[in-house]
Coordinates of C-alpha atoms and ligand atoms in Angstrom, one line a residue:
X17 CA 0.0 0.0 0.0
X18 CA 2.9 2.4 1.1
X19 CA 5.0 1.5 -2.6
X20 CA 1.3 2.0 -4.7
X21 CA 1.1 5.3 -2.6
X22 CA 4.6 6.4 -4.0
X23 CA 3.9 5.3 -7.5
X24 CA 1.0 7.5 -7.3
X25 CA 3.0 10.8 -8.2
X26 CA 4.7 9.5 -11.5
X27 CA 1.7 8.0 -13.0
X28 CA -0.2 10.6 -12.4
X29 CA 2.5 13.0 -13.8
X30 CA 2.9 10.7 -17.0
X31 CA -0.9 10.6 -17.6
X32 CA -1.3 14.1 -17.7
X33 CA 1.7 14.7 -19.7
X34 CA 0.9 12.0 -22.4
X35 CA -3.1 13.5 -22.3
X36 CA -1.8 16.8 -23.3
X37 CA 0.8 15.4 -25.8
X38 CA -1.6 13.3 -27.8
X39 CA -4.3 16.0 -27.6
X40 CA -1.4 18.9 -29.4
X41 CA 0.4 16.5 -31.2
X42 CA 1.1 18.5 -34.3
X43 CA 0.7 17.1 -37.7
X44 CA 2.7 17.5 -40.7
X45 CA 5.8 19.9 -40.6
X46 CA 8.9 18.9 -40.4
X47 CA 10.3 16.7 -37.6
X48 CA 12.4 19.6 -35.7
X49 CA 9.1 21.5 -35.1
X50 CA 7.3 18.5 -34.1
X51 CA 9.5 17.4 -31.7
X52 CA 9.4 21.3 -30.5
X53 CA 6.0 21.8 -30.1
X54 CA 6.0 18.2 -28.2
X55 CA 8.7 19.4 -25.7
X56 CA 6.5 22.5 -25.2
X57 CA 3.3 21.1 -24.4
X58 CA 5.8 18.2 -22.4
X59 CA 7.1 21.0 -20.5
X60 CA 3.9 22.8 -19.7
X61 CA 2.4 19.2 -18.3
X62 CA 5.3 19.1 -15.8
X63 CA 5.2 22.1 -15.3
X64 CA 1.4 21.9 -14.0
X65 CA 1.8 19.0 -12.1
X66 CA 4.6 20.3 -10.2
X67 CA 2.9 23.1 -9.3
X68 CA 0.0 20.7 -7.8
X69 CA 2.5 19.2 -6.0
X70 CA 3.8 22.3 -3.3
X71 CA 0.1 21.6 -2.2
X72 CA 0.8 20.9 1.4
X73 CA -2.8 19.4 2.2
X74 CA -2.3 16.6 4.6
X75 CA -5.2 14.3 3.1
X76 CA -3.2 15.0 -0.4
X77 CA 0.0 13.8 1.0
X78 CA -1.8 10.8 2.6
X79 CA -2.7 9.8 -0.4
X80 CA 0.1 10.7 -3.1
X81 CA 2.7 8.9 -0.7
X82 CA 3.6 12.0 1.5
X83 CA 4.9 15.2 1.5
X84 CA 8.5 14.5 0.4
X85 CA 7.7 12.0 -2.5
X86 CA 5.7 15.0 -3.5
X87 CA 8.5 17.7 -3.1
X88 CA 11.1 15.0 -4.5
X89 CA 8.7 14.9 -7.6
X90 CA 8.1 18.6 -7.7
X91 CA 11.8 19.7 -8.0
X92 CA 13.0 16.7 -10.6
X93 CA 9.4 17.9 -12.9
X94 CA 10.5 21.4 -12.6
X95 CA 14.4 20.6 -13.6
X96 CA 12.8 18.5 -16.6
X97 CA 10.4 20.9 -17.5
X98 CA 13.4 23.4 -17.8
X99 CA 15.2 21.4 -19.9
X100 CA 12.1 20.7 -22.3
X101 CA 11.1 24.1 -22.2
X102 CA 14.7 25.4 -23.3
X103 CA 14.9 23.2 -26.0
X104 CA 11.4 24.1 -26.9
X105 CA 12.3 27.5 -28.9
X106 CA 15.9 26.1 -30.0
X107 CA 13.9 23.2 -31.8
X108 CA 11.2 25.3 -33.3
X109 CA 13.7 27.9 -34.6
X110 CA 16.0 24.8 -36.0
X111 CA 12.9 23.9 -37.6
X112 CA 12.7 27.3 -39.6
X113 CA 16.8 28.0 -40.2
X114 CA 17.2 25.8 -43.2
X115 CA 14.7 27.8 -45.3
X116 CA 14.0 30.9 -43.1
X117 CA 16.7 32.1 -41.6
X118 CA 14.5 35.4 -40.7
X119 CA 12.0 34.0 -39.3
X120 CA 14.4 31.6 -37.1
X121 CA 15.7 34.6 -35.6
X122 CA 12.9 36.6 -34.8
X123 CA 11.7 33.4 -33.0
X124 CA 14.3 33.6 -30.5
X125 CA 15.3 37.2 -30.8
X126 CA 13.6 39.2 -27.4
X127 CA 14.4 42.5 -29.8
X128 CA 11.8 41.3 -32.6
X129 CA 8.9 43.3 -30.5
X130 CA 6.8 41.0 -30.1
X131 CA 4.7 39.5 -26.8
X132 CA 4.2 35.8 -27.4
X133 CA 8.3 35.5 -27.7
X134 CA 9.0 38.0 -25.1
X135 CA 6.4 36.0 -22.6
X136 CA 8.1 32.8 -23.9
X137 CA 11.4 33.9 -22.2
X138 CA 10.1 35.8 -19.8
X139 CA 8.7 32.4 -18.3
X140 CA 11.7 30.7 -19.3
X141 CA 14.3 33.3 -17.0
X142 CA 11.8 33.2 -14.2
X143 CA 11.9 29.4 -14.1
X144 CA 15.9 29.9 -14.8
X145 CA 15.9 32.1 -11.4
X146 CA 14.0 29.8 -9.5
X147 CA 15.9 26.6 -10.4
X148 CA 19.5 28.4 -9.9
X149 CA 18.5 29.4 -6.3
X150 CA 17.2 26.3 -5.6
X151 CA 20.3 24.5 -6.2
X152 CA 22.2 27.3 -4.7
X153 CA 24.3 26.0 -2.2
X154 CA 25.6 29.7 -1.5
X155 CA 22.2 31.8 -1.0
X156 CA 21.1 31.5 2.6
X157 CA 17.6 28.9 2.9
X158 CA 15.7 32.1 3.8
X159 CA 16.3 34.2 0.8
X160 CA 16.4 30.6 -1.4
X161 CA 13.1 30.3 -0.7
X162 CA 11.1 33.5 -1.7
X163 CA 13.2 33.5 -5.0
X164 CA 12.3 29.4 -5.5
X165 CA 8.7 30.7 -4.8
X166 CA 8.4 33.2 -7.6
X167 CA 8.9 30.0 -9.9
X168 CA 5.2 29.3 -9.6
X169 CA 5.0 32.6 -11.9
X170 CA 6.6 30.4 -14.9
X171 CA 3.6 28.6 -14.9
X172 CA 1.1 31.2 -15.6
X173 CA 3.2 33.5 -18.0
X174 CA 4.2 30.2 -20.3
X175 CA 0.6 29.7 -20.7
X176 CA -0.5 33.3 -21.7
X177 CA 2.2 33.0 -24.2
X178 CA 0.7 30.2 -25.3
X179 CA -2.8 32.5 -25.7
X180 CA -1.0 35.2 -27.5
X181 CA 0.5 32.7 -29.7
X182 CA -3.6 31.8 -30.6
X183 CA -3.8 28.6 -29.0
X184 CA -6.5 29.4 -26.3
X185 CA -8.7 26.3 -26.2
X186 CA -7.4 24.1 -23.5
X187 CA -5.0 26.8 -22.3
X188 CA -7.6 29.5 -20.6
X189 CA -9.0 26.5 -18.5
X190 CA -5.4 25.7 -17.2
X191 CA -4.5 29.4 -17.1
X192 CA -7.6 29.2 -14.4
X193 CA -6.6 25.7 -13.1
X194 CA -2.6 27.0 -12.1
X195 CA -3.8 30.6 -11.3
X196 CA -6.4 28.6 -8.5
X197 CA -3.2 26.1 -7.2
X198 CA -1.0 29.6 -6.8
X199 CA -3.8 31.0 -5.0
X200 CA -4.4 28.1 -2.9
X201 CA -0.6 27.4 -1.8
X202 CA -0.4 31.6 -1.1
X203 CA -3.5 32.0 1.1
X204 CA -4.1 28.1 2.8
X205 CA -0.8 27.5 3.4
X206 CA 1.9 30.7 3.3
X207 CA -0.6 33.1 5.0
X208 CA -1.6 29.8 7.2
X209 CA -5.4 30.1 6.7
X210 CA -5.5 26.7 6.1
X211 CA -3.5 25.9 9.7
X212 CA -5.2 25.2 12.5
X213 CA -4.7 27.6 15.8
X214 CA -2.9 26.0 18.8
X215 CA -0.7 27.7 22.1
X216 CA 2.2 26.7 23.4
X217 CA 1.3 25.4 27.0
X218 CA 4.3 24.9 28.2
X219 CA 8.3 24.8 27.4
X220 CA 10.7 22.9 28.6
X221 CA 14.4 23.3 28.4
X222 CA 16.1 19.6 26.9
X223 CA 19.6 21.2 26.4
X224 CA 21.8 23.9 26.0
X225 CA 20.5 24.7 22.1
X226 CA 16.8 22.2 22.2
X227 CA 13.6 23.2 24.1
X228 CA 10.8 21.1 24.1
X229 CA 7.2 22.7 23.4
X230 CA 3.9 21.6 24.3
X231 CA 1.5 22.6 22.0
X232 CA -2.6 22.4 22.6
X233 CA -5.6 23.4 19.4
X234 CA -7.6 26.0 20.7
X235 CA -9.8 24.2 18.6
X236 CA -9.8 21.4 16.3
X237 CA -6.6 19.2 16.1
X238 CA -4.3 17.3 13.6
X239 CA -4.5 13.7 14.2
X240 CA -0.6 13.8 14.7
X241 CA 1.5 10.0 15.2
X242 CA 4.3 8.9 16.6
X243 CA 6.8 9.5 13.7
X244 CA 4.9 12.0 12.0
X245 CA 5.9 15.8 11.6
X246 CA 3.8 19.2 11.6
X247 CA 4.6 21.9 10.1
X248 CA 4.4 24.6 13.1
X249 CA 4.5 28.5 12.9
X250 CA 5.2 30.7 15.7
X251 CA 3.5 34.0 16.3
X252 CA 4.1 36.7 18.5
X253 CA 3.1 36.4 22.3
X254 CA 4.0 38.9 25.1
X255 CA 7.5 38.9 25.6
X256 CA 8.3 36.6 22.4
X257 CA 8.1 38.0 18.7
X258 CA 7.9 34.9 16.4
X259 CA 9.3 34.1 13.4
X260 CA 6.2 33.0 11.7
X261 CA 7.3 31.3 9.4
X262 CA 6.5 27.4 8.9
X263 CA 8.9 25.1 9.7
X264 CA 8.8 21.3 10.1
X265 CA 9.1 19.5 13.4
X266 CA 8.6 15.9 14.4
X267 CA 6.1 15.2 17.0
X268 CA 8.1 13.8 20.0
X269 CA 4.9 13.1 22.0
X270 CA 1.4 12.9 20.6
X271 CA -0.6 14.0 23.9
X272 CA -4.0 12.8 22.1
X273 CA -6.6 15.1 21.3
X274 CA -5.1 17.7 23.7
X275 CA -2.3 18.5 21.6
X276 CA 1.3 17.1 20.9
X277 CA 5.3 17.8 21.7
X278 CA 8.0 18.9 19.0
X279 CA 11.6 19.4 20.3
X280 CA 13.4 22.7 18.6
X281 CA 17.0 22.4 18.3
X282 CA 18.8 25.9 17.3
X283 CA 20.0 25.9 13.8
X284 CA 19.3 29.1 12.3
X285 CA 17.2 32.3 13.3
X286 CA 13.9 31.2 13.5
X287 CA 15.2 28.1 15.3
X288 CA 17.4 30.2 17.7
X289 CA 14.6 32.7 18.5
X290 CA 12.2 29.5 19.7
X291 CA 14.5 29.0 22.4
X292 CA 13.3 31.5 24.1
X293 CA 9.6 31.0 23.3
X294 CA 6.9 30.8 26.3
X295 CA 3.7 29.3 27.5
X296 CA 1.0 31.4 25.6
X297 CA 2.5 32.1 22.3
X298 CA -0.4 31.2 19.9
X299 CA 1.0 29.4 17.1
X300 CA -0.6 27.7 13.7
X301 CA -0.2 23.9 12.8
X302 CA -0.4 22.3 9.6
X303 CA -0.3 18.4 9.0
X304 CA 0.7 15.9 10.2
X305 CA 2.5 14.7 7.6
X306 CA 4.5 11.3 6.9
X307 CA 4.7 7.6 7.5
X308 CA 8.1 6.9 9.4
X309 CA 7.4 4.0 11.7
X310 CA 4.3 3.3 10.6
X311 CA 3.7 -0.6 10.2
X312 CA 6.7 -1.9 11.1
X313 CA 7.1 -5.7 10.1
X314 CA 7.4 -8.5 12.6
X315 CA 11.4 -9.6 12.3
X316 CA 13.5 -7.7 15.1
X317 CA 13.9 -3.8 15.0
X318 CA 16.8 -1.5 14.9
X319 CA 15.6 2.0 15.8
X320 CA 19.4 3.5 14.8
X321 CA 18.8 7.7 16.4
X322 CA 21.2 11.1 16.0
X323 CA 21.3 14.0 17.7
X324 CA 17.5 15.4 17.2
X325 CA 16.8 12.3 15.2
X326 CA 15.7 10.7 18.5
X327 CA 12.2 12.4 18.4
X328 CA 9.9 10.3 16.6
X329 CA 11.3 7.2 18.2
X330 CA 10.6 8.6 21.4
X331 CA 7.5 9.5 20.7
X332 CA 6.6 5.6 19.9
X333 CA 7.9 5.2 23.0
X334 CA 6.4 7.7 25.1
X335 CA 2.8 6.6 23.5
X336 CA 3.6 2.6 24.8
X337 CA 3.4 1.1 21.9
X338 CA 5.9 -1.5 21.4
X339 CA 4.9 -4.9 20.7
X340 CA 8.1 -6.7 19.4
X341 CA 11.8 -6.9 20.1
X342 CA 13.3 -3.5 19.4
X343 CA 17.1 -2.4 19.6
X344 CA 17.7 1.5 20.1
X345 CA 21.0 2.4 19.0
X346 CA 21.6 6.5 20.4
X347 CA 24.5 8.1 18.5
X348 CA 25.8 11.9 19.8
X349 CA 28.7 13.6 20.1
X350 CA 29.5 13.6 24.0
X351 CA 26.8 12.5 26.8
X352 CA 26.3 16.9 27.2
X353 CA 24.9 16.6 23.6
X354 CA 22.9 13.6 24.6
X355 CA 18.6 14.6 24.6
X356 CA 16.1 13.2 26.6
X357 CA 18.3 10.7 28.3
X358 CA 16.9 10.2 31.8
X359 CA 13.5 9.5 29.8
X360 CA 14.8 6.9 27.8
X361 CA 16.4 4.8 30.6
X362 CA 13.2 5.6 32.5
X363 CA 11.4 3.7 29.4
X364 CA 13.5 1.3 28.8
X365 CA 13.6 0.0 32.6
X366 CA 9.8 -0.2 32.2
X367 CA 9.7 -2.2 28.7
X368 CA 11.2 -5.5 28.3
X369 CA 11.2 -5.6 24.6
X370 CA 13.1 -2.6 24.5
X371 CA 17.0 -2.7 24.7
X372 CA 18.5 0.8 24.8
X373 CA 22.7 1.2 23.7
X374 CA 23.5 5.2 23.8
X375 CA 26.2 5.6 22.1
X376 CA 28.8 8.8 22.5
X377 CA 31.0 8.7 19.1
X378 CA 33.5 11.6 20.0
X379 CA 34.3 13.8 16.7
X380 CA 34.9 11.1 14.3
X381 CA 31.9 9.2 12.5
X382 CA 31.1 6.4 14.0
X383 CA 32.0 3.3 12.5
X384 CA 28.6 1.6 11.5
X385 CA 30.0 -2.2 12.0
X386 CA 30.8 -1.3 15.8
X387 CA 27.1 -0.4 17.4
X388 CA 25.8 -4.1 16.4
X389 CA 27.5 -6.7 18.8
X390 CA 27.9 -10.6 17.5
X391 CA 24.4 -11.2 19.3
X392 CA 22.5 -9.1 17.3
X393 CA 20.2 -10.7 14.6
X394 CA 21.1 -8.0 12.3
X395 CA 20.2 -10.1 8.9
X396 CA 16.5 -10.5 9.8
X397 CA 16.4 -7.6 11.3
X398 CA 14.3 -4.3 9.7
X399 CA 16.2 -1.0 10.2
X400 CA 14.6 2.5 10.4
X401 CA 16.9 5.6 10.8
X402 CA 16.3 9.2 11.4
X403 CA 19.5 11.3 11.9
X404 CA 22.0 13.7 9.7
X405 CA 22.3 12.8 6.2
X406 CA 26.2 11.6 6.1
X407 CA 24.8 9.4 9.4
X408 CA 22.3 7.8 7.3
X409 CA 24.6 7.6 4.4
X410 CA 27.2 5.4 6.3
X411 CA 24.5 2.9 7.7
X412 CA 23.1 2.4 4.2
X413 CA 26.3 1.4 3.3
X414 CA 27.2 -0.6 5.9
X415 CA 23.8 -2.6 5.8
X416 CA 23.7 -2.8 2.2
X417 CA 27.1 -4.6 2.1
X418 CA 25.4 -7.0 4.5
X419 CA 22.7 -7.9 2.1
X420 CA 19.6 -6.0 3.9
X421 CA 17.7 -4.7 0.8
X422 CA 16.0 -1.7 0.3
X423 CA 13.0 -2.6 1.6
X424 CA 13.9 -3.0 5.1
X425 CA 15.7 0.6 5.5
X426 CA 13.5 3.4 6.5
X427 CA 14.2 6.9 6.8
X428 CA 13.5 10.2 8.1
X429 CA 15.3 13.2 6.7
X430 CA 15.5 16.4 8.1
X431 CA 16.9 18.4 5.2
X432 CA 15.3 20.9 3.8
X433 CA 11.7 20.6 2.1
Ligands
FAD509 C1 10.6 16.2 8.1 C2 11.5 17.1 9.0 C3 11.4 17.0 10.3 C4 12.2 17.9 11.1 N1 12.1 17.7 12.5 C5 12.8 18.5 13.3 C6 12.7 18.4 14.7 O1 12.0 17.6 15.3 N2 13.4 19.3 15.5 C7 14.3 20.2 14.9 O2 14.9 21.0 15.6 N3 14.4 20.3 13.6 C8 13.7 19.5 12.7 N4 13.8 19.7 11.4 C9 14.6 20.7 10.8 C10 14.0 22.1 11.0 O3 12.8 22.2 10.3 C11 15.0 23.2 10.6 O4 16.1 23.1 11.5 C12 14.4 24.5 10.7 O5 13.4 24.7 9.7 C13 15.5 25.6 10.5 O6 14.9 26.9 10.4 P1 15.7 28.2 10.7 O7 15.0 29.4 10.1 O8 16.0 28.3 12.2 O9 17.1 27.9 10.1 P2 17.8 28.5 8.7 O10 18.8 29.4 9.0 O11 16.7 28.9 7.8 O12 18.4 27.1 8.3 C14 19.2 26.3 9.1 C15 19.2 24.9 8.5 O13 17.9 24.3 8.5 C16 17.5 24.0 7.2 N5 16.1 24.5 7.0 C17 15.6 25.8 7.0 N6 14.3 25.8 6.9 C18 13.9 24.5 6.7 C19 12.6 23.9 6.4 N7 11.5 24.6 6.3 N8 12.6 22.6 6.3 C20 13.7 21.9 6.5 N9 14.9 22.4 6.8 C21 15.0 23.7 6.8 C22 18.4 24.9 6.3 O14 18.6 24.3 5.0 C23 19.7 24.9 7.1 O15 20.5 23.8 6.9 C24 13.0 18.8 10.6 C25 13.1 19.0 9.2 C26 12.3 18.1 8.4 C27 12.4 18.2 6.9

């Protein structure tokens, strides 16, 4: 159910594309052109559906295999679309050279005055800007983002250069159809008038850089899960001036109906300024989004944690559900870096099934091989792992080249979405 879920995104991107395709496909003309036009309309469809995709409905993301398959998709349509979209006008133009070299120009040329090309490449640097700041590894995540943002303007000027080119019929409708999604993602979720309000009720400090906050709906709640995440924005209380901005956080207790934990660990500003939040900020809550550690299979666990990455096992635990041999493995620095440690010992003491190994790794990466002792039943066992990427990357590895396959890793990444 979980793999259909994921294939739900690329077939639903390859219908649409091949439904447009076959309903322009141009006849007669010579090839160059044809293939052209195809690329443009192929373009456009991705261009559509990744726009559909920044949706961040959580009943959507239920269904089209969560929120990062749908971001995953969304950036490799958009880098395909590009690609189609520049070779687009280069094709069209080829098309034209042989016998009218004129004509080839004033396709491409933005001096030939005239709106349909000018729109053409107007789309075509705005989706150039967007693409280059995404992968930007230089520009800050804060100012990558509003400038990724204004890529949803690509969508809507490609298509009224497609009306002033003539071809209205099935392009007004779209027009309407992307103009609705931009309007959507802007007011439900960026303005948060699709969030639900909620107040901290309380903080507590875990370590030097992580609080802990308590969070309970003023009114109707997400149906948040251990190993889900929300997507939490902090307003202004008192005392406190929020960020309020969204930003994703793992639930690391799920307190029912009255509300639900995340743990904030100081990364960048808006992370730093939570530190000092307090009980009676109100805040807004999308979500919850994901899957990690849902329906685990019934051969032995390995829970493998770092740093933050402990939260949505915790909250498993806190929430007492564990019905089958599980291993925790605890990787961090030194034991001051170490979070909620007095609560995991406290758990573990009360939970048989439960083996608990912290593990303090110094500086140097740990050396996967080392955390699993002869005992451990590691080739039957199912693995899920939530830390920082080059953590995850190393355990892959490792249990890769110990024949666990695919299908028995699962991850939760906290990089950027
Ligand atoms: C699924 C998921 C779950 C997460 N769970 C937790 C958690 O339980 N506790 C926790 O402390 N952190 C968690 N994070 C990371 C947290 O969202 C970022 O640390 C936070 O958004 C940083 O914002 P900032 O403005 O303080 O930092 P910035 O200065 O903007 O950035 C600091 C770092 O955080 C990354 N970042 C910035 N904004 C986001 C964003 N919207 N999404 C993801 N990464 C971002 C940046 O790329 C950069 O590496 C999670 C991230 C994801 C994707």
């Amino acid at each position: 159910m979980r793999n259909l879920a994921k294939l739900s995104v690329p077939i639903l991107s390859l219908s649409f594309v091949a439904g447009l395709v076959f309903w322009a496909y141009p006849e007669g003309g010579a090839l160059a052109r044809q293939i052209g036009i195809v690329l443009g309309w192929t373009g456009c469809g991705m261009l559509l559906v990744s726009l559909f995709l920044v949706l961040r409905e959580a009943r959507l993301a239920a269904v089209l295999g969560g929120l990062e398959t749908m971001y995953r998709w969304h950036h490799r349509l958009g880098m395909a679309a590009y690609v189609a979209l520049l070779a687009h006008p280069l094709l069209l133009a080829g098309a034209s050279l042989p016998k009218a070299p004129r004509e080839a120009w004033e396709l491409l040329s933005p001096f030939s005055e005239s709106w349909p090309v000018w729109t053409g490449w107007l789309s075509l640097l705005v989706l150039m800007a967007g693409l280059g700041a995404t992968v930007s590894g230089r520009l800050a995540y804060r100012i990558r983002r509003p400038i990724h943002a204004a890529l949803g303007l690509a969508v809507p000027v490609g298509l009224i250069h497609l009306i002033l080119l003539g071809i209205d019929e099935p392009v007004l409708p779209i027009l309407l159809v992307s103009l609705v999604l931009l309007a959507c993602r802007l007011v439900r979720e960026d303005w948060g008038l699709g969030a639900l309000p909620y107040v901290v009720r309380s903080v507590a400090r875990v370590s030097a850089n992580v609080v802990e906050v308590s969070l309970a709906p003023l009114g109707e709640s997400i149906a948040a899960q251990p190993g889900q995440f929300a997507l939490v924005a902090f307003q202004s209380g008192r005392r406190f001036k929020g960020c309020n901005e969204f930003h994703p956080f793992t639930v690391s207790s799920t307190d029912g109906v009255s509300g639900f934990r995340i743990a904030v660990k100081a990364l960048g500003d808006c992370t730093r300024n939570i530190q000092s939040i307090e009980p009676g900020v109100p805040a807004r809550v999308q979500g919850a989004f994901g899957d990690f550690l849902d329906d685990p299979a019934s051969t032995p666990q390995f829970w493998i944690a770092g740093g933050m990455g402990i939260t949505p096992f915790l909250a498993l635990l806190r929430a007492g559900r564990l019905d089958r041999p599980t291993i925790l493995i605890y990787l961090f620095p030194s034991e001051g870096d170490a979070l909620f440690v007095n609560d995991l010992r406290a758990i573990a003491a009360s939970l048989p099934k439960l083996t608990l190994r912290l593990v303090a790794t110094g500086d140097n990466p740990v050396e996967p091989g080392s955390v699993f002792p002869a005992g451990d039943d590691v080739a039957r066992g199912e693995f899920w792992l939530c830390g920082p990427p080059p953590m995850i990357e190393a355990f892959t590895r490792f249990l890769r080249r110990r024949g666990i396959a695919n299908r028995r890793m699962h991850f939760e990444n906290f990089g950027p979405l």
